[in-house]
Amino acid sequence: MATTEAIRRRIESTEDLQSVVKTMKALAAAHIWQYQQAVAALDDYNHTLELGLQIVLNNRAAAIDIVQPKPEPRLGAIVLGSDQGMVGRFNEQITTFALDKMNERQVLQQDRHVLAVGMRITTGLEAAGQSVEDSFPVPGSIAGITPLVQDLLLQVDHWRSELELEQIVIFYNKPRSGAAYEPEISHLLPVDLDWLQQLQRKPWPTRMLPTFSMDWAELFAALLRQYFFVGLYRALAGSLASENASRLASMQAAEKNVEKKMDELNAEFHRERQRAITEELLDIVAGAEALN
């Protein structure tokens, strides 16, 4: 049977664990807000990008023809996960979702080019039999998202120019209300033709119609690159928000378990202390009777 001192040490260890859980819970909540704000701030930039594309498309009616998708059995996929644990089924969920979607497209293993963001998602994909061309670490802050997006865009450019891939998608967990999230697929290529045609037909919001002087093809390619940038940035920020939402849920469950354990240890401590006091009293009474 544990002594009161042993139980007291267990209580102190549990209190330390409780402090760590509360700290991680607070950090996760703060990170969720930061990444959600980053996604919201991107909306203004995306609106400016759409206005630029609208002007370019209005100045060349045949513009949409150059982005017509070709029949292509190959696929480039970017799968976003986590480097750290304590995120519940965050990585398992997006791994299963990505593999299911690639299988639905009937893309053979040898025709899949996969990039992974996060060591845990890399391990999960390889354990499921899916080879990974390259793996990138997950950004630790908002400041790290842009450099990672630039690295991924270099790989996308390689896929397009060297491998001539026409289908490139992103698999990630998208945040929902509260601490919930769901797996999502976002298409980088081919560019959504319906969206481009809507932009082309959309009336300009003012009476002054802007123009441009640089080469049309160069400008259109630059705007499309920014379109890819926005898509990758939004997916990464959303994935990071979802990761912290999953961690927050895990920490909330852990906090409840720690509190339950604390109650059990405190009850055990009081029982053991009462037992020790009772034994001491019985020894005193027995000693008194022996003297009498």
Coordinates of C-alpha atoms in Angstrom, one line a residue:
M1 CA 0.0 0.0 0.0
A2 CA 1.4 3.5 -0.9
T3 CA 2.4 5.8 1.9
T4 CA 1.2 9.3 2.2
E5 CA 4.6 10.6 1.1
A6 CA 4.5 8.5 -2.1
I7 CA 0.9 9.7 -2.9
R8 CA 2.0 13.3 -2.2
R9 CA 4.8 12.9 -4.8
R10 CA 2.3 11.5 -7.3
I11 CA 0.0 14.5 -6.7
E12 CA 2.8 16.9 -7.3
S13 CA 3.7 15.2 -10.6
T14 CA 0.1 15.3 -11.7
E15 CA -0.1 19.0 -10.8
D16 CA 3.0 19.6 -13.0
L17 CA 1.3 17.7 -15.8
Q18 CA -1.8 19.7 -15.3
S19 CA 0.2 22.9 -15.7
V20 CA 1.8 21.7 -18.9
V21 CA -1.6 20.7 -20.4
K22 CA -3.1 24.1 -19.5
T23 CA -0.2 25.9 -21.1
M24 CA -0.4 23.8 -24.3
K25 CA -4.2 24.4 -24.4
A26 CA -3.7 28.2 -24.2
L27 CA -1.0 28.1 -26.9
A28 CA -3.2 26.1 -29.2
A29 CA -6.1 28.5 -28.8
A30 CA -3.9 31.5 -29.5
H31 CA -2.4 29.8 -32.6
I32 CA -5.9 29.0 -34.0
W33 CA -6.8 32.7 -33.8
Q34 CA -3.5 33.8 -35.5
Y35 CA -3.9 31.4 -38.4
Q36 CA -7.6 32.2 -38.9
Q37 CA -6.6 35.9 -39.0
A38 CA -4.0 35.1 -41.6
V39 CA -6.6 33.4 -43.8
A40 CA -9.0 36.4 -43.4
A41 CA -6.2 38.9 -44.3
L42 CA -5.6 36.9 -47.5
D43 CA -9.1 37.6 -48.8
D44 CA -8.2 41.2 -49.6
Y45 CA -5.1 40.1 -51.6
N46 CA -7.2 37.5 -53.4
H47 CA -9.7 40.1 -54.3
T48 CA -7.0 42.3 -55.8
L49 CA -5.7 39.3 -57.7
E50 CA -9.1 38.6 -59.2
L51 CA -9.4 42.2 -60.3
G52 CA -6.1 41.8 -62.1
L53 CA -7.1 38.6 -63.8
Q54 CA -10.4 40.3 -64.8
I55 CA -8.6 43.1 -66.6
V56 CA -6.2 40.7 -68.4
L57 CA -9.0 38.4 -69.6
N58 CA -11.1 41.4 -70.8
N59 CA -8.2 42.5 -72.9
R60 CA -7.9 39.1 -74.7
A61 CA -11.1 37.1 -75.3
A62 CA -9.1 34.0 -76.3
A63 CA -7.2 33.9 -73.0
I64 CA -9.1 31.0 -71.6
D65 CA -8.1 28.8 -74.4
I66 CA -4.5 28.5 -73.2
V67 CA -5.5 27.0 -69.9
Q68 CA -7.8 24.3 -71.3
P69 CA -7.0 21.1 -69.4
K70 CA -5.6 18.1 -71.2
P71 CA -6.6 14.5 -70.5
E72 CA -3.9 13.4 -68.1
P73 CA -3.6 10.2 -66.1
R74 CA -0.9 11.5 -63.8
L75 CA -1.3 13.5 -60.7
G76 CA 0.8 15.8 -58.5
A77 CA -0.4 15.9 -54.9
I78 CA 0.7 18.0 -51.9
V79 CA -0.5 16.5 -48.5
L80 CA -0.4 18.7 -45.4
G81 CA 0.0 17.2 -42.0
S82 CA 2.0 17.8 -38.8
D83 CA 5.4 17.4 -37.3
Q84 CA 4.3 17.1 -33.7
G85 CA 2.0 14.7 -31.9
M86 CA -0.9 15.2 -29.5
V87 CA -3.3 16.0 -32.4
G88 CA -5.7 13.1 -32.2
R89 CA -6.4 11.6 -35.6
F90 CA -5.4 14.7 -37.5
N91 CA -2.7 12.9 -39.6
E92 CA -4.6 9.6 -40.0
Q93 CA -7.7 11.3 -41.2
I94 CA -6.0 13.3 -44.0
T95 CA -3.8 10.4 -45.0
T96 CA -6.9 8.2 -45.5
F97 CA -8.7 11.0 -47.3
A98 CA -5.8 11.7 -49.7
L99 CA -5.3 8.0 -50.6
D100 CA -9.0 7.4 -51.1
K101 CA -9.3 10.4 -53.5
M102 CA -6.2 9.4 -55.5
N103 CA -7.7 5.9 -55.8
E104 CA -11.0 7.3 -56.9
R105 CA -9.2 9.1 -59.7
Q106 CA -7.7 5.7 -60.7
V107 CA -4.2 7.2 -60.7
L108 CA -1.6 4.4 -60.6
Q109 CA 1.1 4.4 -58.0
Q110 CA 3.8 5.1 -60.5
D111 CA 1.9 8.1 -61.9
R112 CA 1.6 9.8 -58.5
H113 CA 4.0 12.5 -57.5
V114 CA 3.5 13.3 -53.8
L115 CA 5.0 16.0 -51.6
A116 CA 4.3 15.9 -47.9
V117 CA 4.5 18.7 -45.3
G118 CA 5.1 17.2 -41.9
M119 CA 7.1 14.2 -40.8
R120 CA 4.1 12.4 -39.3
I121 CA 2.1 12.6 -42.5
T122 CA 5.2 11.4 -44.4
T123 CA 5.4 8.4 -42.2
G124 CA 1.7 7.7 -42.5
L125 CA 1.8 7.8 -46.3
E126 CA 4.8 5.6 -46.6
A127 CA 3.3 3.1 -44.1
A128 CA 0.2 2.9 -46.4
G129 CA 2.4 2.1 -49.4
Q130 CA 2.5 5.6 -51.0
S131 CA 6.0 6.8 -51.9
V132 CA 6.8 10.4 -51.1
E133 CA 9.1 12.4 -53.4
D134 CA 10.0 15.0 -50.8
S135 CA 9.1 16.1 -47.3
F136 CA 9.0 19.6 -45.8
P137 CA 8.8 20.6 -42.2
V138 CA 5.7 22.3 -40.9
P139 CA 6.1 26.1 -40.3
G140 CA 6.3 27.0 -36.6
S141 CA 4.6 30.4 -37.1
I142 CA 2.9 32.6 -39.6
A143 CA 6.2 34.0 -40.7
G144 CA 7.3 30.5 -41.8
I145 CA 4.3 30.0 -44.2
T146 CA 5.5 32.2 -47.0
P147 CA 9.0 30.6 -47.4
L148 CA 7.4 27.2 -47.4
V149 CA 4.9 28.3 -50.1
Q150 CA 7.8 29.5 -52.2
D151 CA 9.6 26.2 -51.9
L152 CA 6.4 24.3 -52.9
L153 CA 5.8 26.6 -55.8
L154 CA 9.3 25.8 -57.1
Q155 CA 8.3 22.1 -57.0
V156 CA 5.0 22.9 -58.8
D157 CA 7.0 24.7 -61.5
H158 CA 9.2 21.6 -61.8
W159 CA 6.2 19.4 -62.2
R160 CA 4.7 21.6 -64.8
S161 CA 7.8 22.3 -66.9
E162 CA 9.8 19.1 -66.5
L163 CA 7.1 16.5 -65.9
E164 CA 4.3 18.3 -67.8
L165 CA 1.8 17.5 -65.0
E166 CA -1.6 19.0 -65.7
Q167 CA -3.3 17.9 -62.5
I168 CA -2.0 19.2 -59.2
V169 CA -4.1 19.1 -56.0
I170 CA -3.7 19.9 -52.3
F171 CA -5.0 17.6 -49.5
Y172 CA -5.4 19.3 -46.1
N173 CA -7.6 19.6 -43.1
K174 CA -9.9 22.6 -43.3
P175 CA -11.1 24.3 -40.1
R176 CA -14.8 24.5 -39.3
S177 CA -16.6 26.2 -36.5
G178 CA -15.1 25.9 -33.0
A179 CA -12.4 23.2 -32.7
A180 CA -13.8 21.1 -35.5
Y181 CA -12.1 20.4 -38.9
E182 CA -12.7 18.3 -42.0
P183 CA -10.5 16.9 -44.8
E184 CA -10.5 19.0 -48.0
I185 CA -9.1 18.9 -51.5
S186 CA -8.1 22.0 -53.4
H187 CA -7.2 22.1 -57.1
L188 CA -4.3 24.1 -58.3
L189 CA -4.3 22.7 -61.8
P190 CA -6.1 22.7 -64.0
V191 CA -7.4 26.2 -63.3
D192 CA -11.1 26.4 -62.9
L193 CA -12.4 27.5 -66.3
D194 CA -15.8 28.4 -65.0
W195 CA -14.2 30.7 -62.5
L196 CA -12.1 32.4 -65.2
Q197 CA -15.2 32.8 -67.5
Q198 CA -17.2 34.3 -64.6
L199 CA -14.3 36.8 -64.1
Q200 CA -14.3 37.6 -67.8
R201 CA -18.0 38.3 -67.9
K202 CA -18.1 40.2 -64.6
P203 CA -18.7 44.0 -64.9
W204 CA -16.0 46.3 -63.7
P205 CA -16.9 47.9 -60.4
T206 CA -16.0 51.5 -61.5
R207 CA -16.3 53.7 -64.6
M208 CA -12.4 53.7 -65.0
L209 CA -11.2 50.6 -66.8
P210 CA -7.5 49.9 -66.0
T211 CA -5.0 48.8 -68.6
F212 CA -1.5 47.4 -68.8
S213 CA 1.6 47.8 -71.0
M214 CA 3.7 44.6 -70.3
D215 CA 3.5 41.5 -72.4
W216 CA 0.1 39.8 -72.0
A217 CA 1.4 36.3 -71.6
E218 CA 4.0 37.3 -69.0
L219 CA 1.4 39.2 -67.0
F220 CA -1.2 36.3 -67.2
A221 CA 1.5 33.8 -66.1
A222 CA 2.5 36.0 -63.2
L223 CA -1.1 36.4 -62.0
L224 CA -1.6 32.6 -62.3
R225 CA 1.5 32.1 -60.2
Q226 CA 0.0 34.4 -57.5
Y227 CA -3.2 32.4 -57.8
F228 CA -1.2 29.3 -56.9
F229 CA 0.5 31.2 -54.1
V230 CA -2.9 32.2 -52.6
G231 CA -4.2 28.6 -52.9
L232 CA -1.1 27.1 -51.2
Y233 CA -1.0 29.8 -48.5
R234 CA -4.7 29.4 -47.6
A235 CA -4.4 25.6 -47.4
L236 CA -1.3 25.8 -45.2
A237 CA -2.8 28.4 -42.8
G238 CA -6.0 26.3 -42.7
S239 CA -4.1 23.1 -42.0
L240 CA -2.2 24.8 -39.2
A241 CA -5.4 26.2 -37.7
S242 CA -6.9 22.7 -37.9
E243 CA -3.8 21.1 -36.3
N244 CA -4.1 23.4 -33.3
A245 CA -7.8 22.9 -33.1
S246 CA -7.2 19.1 -32.9
R247 CA -4.5 19.7 -30.3
L248 CA -6.8 21.9 -28.3
A249 CA -9.5 19.2 -28.3
S250 CA -6.8 16.6 -27.2
M251 CA -5.6 19.0 -24.4
Q252 CA -9.2 19.5 -23.3
A253 CA -9.7 15.7 -23.0
A254 CA -6.3 15.4 -21.3
E255 CA -7.3 18.1 -18.9
K256 CA -10.4 16.3 -17.9
N257 CA -8.4 13.1 -17.4
V258 CA -5.8 14.9 -15.3
E259 CA -8.5 16.5 -13.1
K260 CA -10.1 13.1 -12.6
K261 CA -6.8 11.6 -11.6
M262 CA -6.2 14.5 -9.2
D263 CA -9.5 13.8 -7.5
E264 CA -8.6 10.1 -7.2
L265 CA -5.2 10.9 -5.8
N266 CA -6.5 13.4 -3.3
A267 CA -9.2 10.9 -2.2
E268 CA -6.5 8.2 -1.8
F269 CA -4.3 10.6 0.1
H270 CA -7.0 11.4 2.6
R271 CA -7.9 7.8 3.0
E272 CA -4.3 6.8 3.6
R273 CA -3.8 9.7 6.0
Q274 CA -6.9 8.8 7.9
R275 CA -5.8 5.2 8.1
A276 CA -2.4 6.2 9.5
I277 CA -4.0 8.4 12.1
T278 CA -6.4 5.6 13.1
E279 CA -3.5 3.2 13.5
E280 CA -1.6 5.7 15.7
L281 CA -4.6 6.2 17.9
L282 CA -5.1 2.4 18.2
D283 CA -1.5 2.0 19.1
I284 CA -1.9 4.7 21.8
V285 CA -5.0 3.0 23.2
A286 CA -3.4 -0.4 23.1
G287 CA -0.3 1.0 25.0
A288 CA -2.5 2.7 27.6
E289 CA -4.4 -0.6 28.2
A290 CA -1.2 -2.5 28.5
L291 CA 0.0 -0.1 31.2
N292 CA -3.2 -0.4 33.1

